[in-house]
Amino acid sequence: MDALIFLAHGSRRQKSNDEVFDLADRIRPLISARYDRVEPAFLEITAPSLSDVISHLLEHQAKTITIYPYFLNSGNHVEQDIPAIVEGFKSADPDCQFILMQHFGLSEEIVDMIVSQILQL
Amino acid sequence: MDALIFLAHGSRRQKSNDEVFDLADRIRPLISARYDRVEPAFLEITAPSLSDVISHLLEHQAKTITIYPYFLNSGNHVEQDIPAIVEGFKSADPDCQFILMQHFGLSEEIVDMIVSQILQL
């Protein structure tokens, strides 16, 4: 089973968390040919946590777990916290392949997206 | 003079702030036909602050100030803090038109962008 985790920060505001669940729901059918499961997860505050989701997927015999960090900036979360959690699981379960993607904010398309929004005003 | 403020959260990590300055620099030439000035600003931690940039633009006779919040989620910053600052300036300077754009995270293109990144793996 190949899984993708859509990882966001987590917020005290339910509306903000709901946006993450909603994004995961919208992404899931669009990548279903490649990923058997697409699961939302949060780094802080909100459940389910990244560790809980990885543990759950490993219990269900995940062969690969790809983590997509939905973060804008290269802060401590992206550069330290997330890699540390993933590395911990890697050494604990060498049978599963973990792929930590670059975070959302590094996308080349962001500038075009911003410009198009501004020029639509 | 028509100005656009590219507004980010601000971070203790210089690299994260540099990404914001860099994005503003990349956006500026692409919208120069419409905006005489494109200025980065930060809501917290990092200078220049949103209030400082708005004050500076008003001193330079800005006719319109458009604020683009580069935030992913509908948190307190997007829903309360930023509108409150903008409203304060609006009533203080009725000669300038303020336009607060919807925040980055509401862009319709985000799902497509995420899916395209994932499928490029």
PDB file of C-alpha atoms in Angstrom, chain A residues 10-89:
ATOM      1  CA  GLY A  10      -2.436  22.667  12.780  1.00  0.00           C
ATOM      2  CA  SER A  11      -4.413  25.536  14.284  1.00  0.00           C
ATOM      3  CA  ARG A  12      -6.584  26.404  17.250  1.00  0.00           C
ATOM      4  CA  ARG A  13      -9.207  27.542  14.765  1.00  0.00           C
ATOM      5  CA  GLN A  14     -11.381  24.741  13.481  1.00  0.00           C
ATOM      6  CA  LYS A  15     -12.025  26.584  10.219  1.00  0.00           C
ATOM      7  CA  SER A  16      -8.322  26.581   9.462  1.00  0.00           C
ATOM      8  CA  ASN A  17      -8.049  22.839  10.170  1.00  0.00           C
ATOM      9  CA  ASP A  18     -11.158  22.174   8.102  1.00  0.00           C
ATOM     10  CA  GLU A  19      -9.425  23.802   5.131  1.00  0.00           C
ATOM     11  CA  VAL A  20      -6.671  21.196   5.449  1.00  0.00           C
ATOM     12  CA  PHE A  21      -9.101  18.275   5.647  1.00  0.00           C
ATOM     13  CA  ASP A  22     -10.929  19.723   2.666  1.00  0.00           C
ATOM     14  CA  LEU A  23      -7.718  20.066   0.637  1.00  0.00           C
ATOM     15  CA  ALA A  24      -6.796  16.455   1.385  1.00  0.00           C
ATOM     16  CA  ASP A  25     -10.273  15.394   0.256  1.00  0.00           C
ATOM     17  CA  ARG A  26      -9.883  17.309  -2.995  1.00  0.00           C
ATOM     18  CA  ILE A  27      -6.383  15.995  -3.690  1.00  0.00           C
ATOM     19  CA  ARG A  28      -7.216  12.338  -2.953  1.00  0.00           C
ATOM     20  CA  PRO A  29      -9.228  11.480  -6.096  1.00  0.00           C
ATOM     21  CA  LEU A  30      -6.744  13.319  -8.308  1.00  0.00           C
ATOM     22  CA  ILE A  31      -3.813  11.119  -7.268  1.00  0.00           C
ATOM     23  CA  SER A  32      -5.670   7.879  -6.580  1.00  0.00           C
ATOM     24  CA  ALA A  33      -3.986   6.133  -9.515  1.00  0.00           C
ATOM     25  CA  ARG A  34      -0.691   6.447  -7.654  1.00  0.00           C
ATOM     26  CA  TYR A  35      -1.603   6.521  -3.952  1.00  0.00           C
ATOM     27  CA  ASP A  36      -3.901   4.017  -2.271  1.00  0.00           C
ATOM     28  CA  ARG A  37      -4.380   6.308   0.689  1.00  0.00           C
ATOM     29  CA  VAL A  38      -4.150  10.071   1.165  1.00  0.00           C
ATOM     30  CA  GLU A  39      -4.269  11.115   4.807  1.00  0.00           C
ATOM     31  CA  PRO A  40      -4.230  14.566   6.393  1.00  0.00           C
ATOM     32  CA  ALA A  41      -1.951  15.049   9.407  1.00  0.00           C
ATOM     33  CA  PHE A  42      -0.830  17.932  11.603  1.00  0.00           C
ATOM     34  CA  LEU A  43       2.471  18.849  13.170  1.00  0.00           C
ATOM     35  CA  GLU A  44       1.017  20.658  16.187  1.00  0.00           C
ATOM     36  CA  ILE A  45      -2.210  21.371  18.070  1.00  0.00           C
ATOM     37  CA  THR A  46      -4.602  19.397  15.833  1.00  0.00           C
ATOM     38  CA  ALA A  47      -5.208  15.652  15.590  1.00  0.00           C
ATOM     39  CA  PRO A  48      -4.259  13.405  13.930  1.00  0.00           C
ATOM     40  CA  SER A  49      -0.550  14.014  14.475  1.00  0.00           C
ATOM     41  CA  LEU A  50       2.094  13.099  11.925  1.00  0.00           C
ATOM     42  CA  SER A  51       3.422  10.355  14.206  1.00  0.00           C
ATOM     43  CA  ASP A  52      -0.042   8.862  14.745  1.00  0.00           C
ATOM     44  CA  VAL A  53      -0.777   8.786  11.022  1.00  0.00           C
ATOM     45  CA  ILE A  54       2.587   7.201  10.173  1.00  0.00           C
ATOM     46  CA  SER A  55       2.099   4.575  12.918  1.00  0.00           C
ATOM     47  CA  HIS A  56      -1.380   3.801  11.642  1.00  0.00           C
ATOM     48  CA  LEU A  57      -0.148   3.411   8.058  1.00  0.00           C
ATOM     49  CA  LEU A  58       2.697   1.140   9.161  1.00  0.00           C
ATOM     50  CA  GLU A  59       0.196  -1.062  11.025  1.00  0.00           C
ATOM     51  CA  HIS A  60      -1.641  -1.351   7.714  1.00  0.00           C
ATOM     52  CA  GLN A  61       1.507  -2.511   5.911  1.00  0.00           C
ATOM     53  CA  ALA A  62       2.363   0.647   4.033  1.00  0.00           C
ATOM     54  CA  LYS A  63       5.166  -0.046   1.549  1.00  0.00           C
ATOM     55  CA  THR A  64       5.823   3.626   0.850  1.00  0.00           C
ATOM     56  CA  ILE A  65       4.857   6.735   2.788  1.00  0.00           C
ATOM     57  CA  THR A  66       5.256  10.060   1.005  1.00  0.00           C
ATOM     58  CA  ILE A  67       4.989  13.191   3.126  1.00  0.00           C
ATOM     59  CA  TYR A  68       3.929  16.480   1.549  1.00  0.00           C
ATOM     60  CA  PRO A  69       4.558  19.437   3.912  1.00  0.00           C
ATOM     61  CA  TYR A  70       1.933  22.099   3.246  1.00  0.00           C
ATOM     62  CA  PHE A  71       4.059  24.922   4.652  1.00  0.00           C
ATOM     63  CA  LEU A  72       4.948  28.248   3.065  1.00  0.00           C
ATOM     64  CA  ASN A  73       8.316  29.014   4.609  1.00  0.00           C
ATOM     65  CA  SER A  74      11.588  27.318   5.433  1.00  0.00           C
ATOM     66  CA  GLY A  75      11.163  27.563   9.187  1.00  0.00           C
ATOM     67  CA  ASN A  76      12.188  25.183  11.958  1.00  0.00           C
ATOM     68  CA  HIS A  77       9.205  22.948  11.277  1.00  0.00           C
ATOM     69  CA  VAL A  78      10.215  22.309   7.690  1.00  0.00           C
ATOM     70  CA  GLU A  79      13.955  22.163   8.262  1.00  0.00           C
ATOM     71  CA  GLN A  80      14.171  20.349  11.582  1.00  0.00           C
ATOM     72  CA  ASP A  81      10.980  19.051  13.188  1.00  0.00           C
ATOM     73  CA  ILE A  82       9.452  17.207  10.238  1.00  0.00           C
ATOM     74  CA  PRO A  83      12.720  15.562   9.060  1.00  0.00           C
ATOM     75  CA  ALA A  84      13.432  14.481  12.662  1.00  0.00           C
ATOM     76  CA  ILE A  85      10.085  12.693  12.979  1.00  0.00           C
ATOM     77  CA  VAL A  86      10.481  11.012   9.587  1.00  0.00           C
ATOM     78  CA  GLU A  87      14.056   9.911  10.351  1.00  0.00           C
ATOM     79  CA  GLY A  88      12.862   8.345  13.613  1.00  0.00           C
ATOM     80  CA  PHE A  89      10.340   6.184  11.788  1.00  0.00           C
TER      81      PHE A  89
END
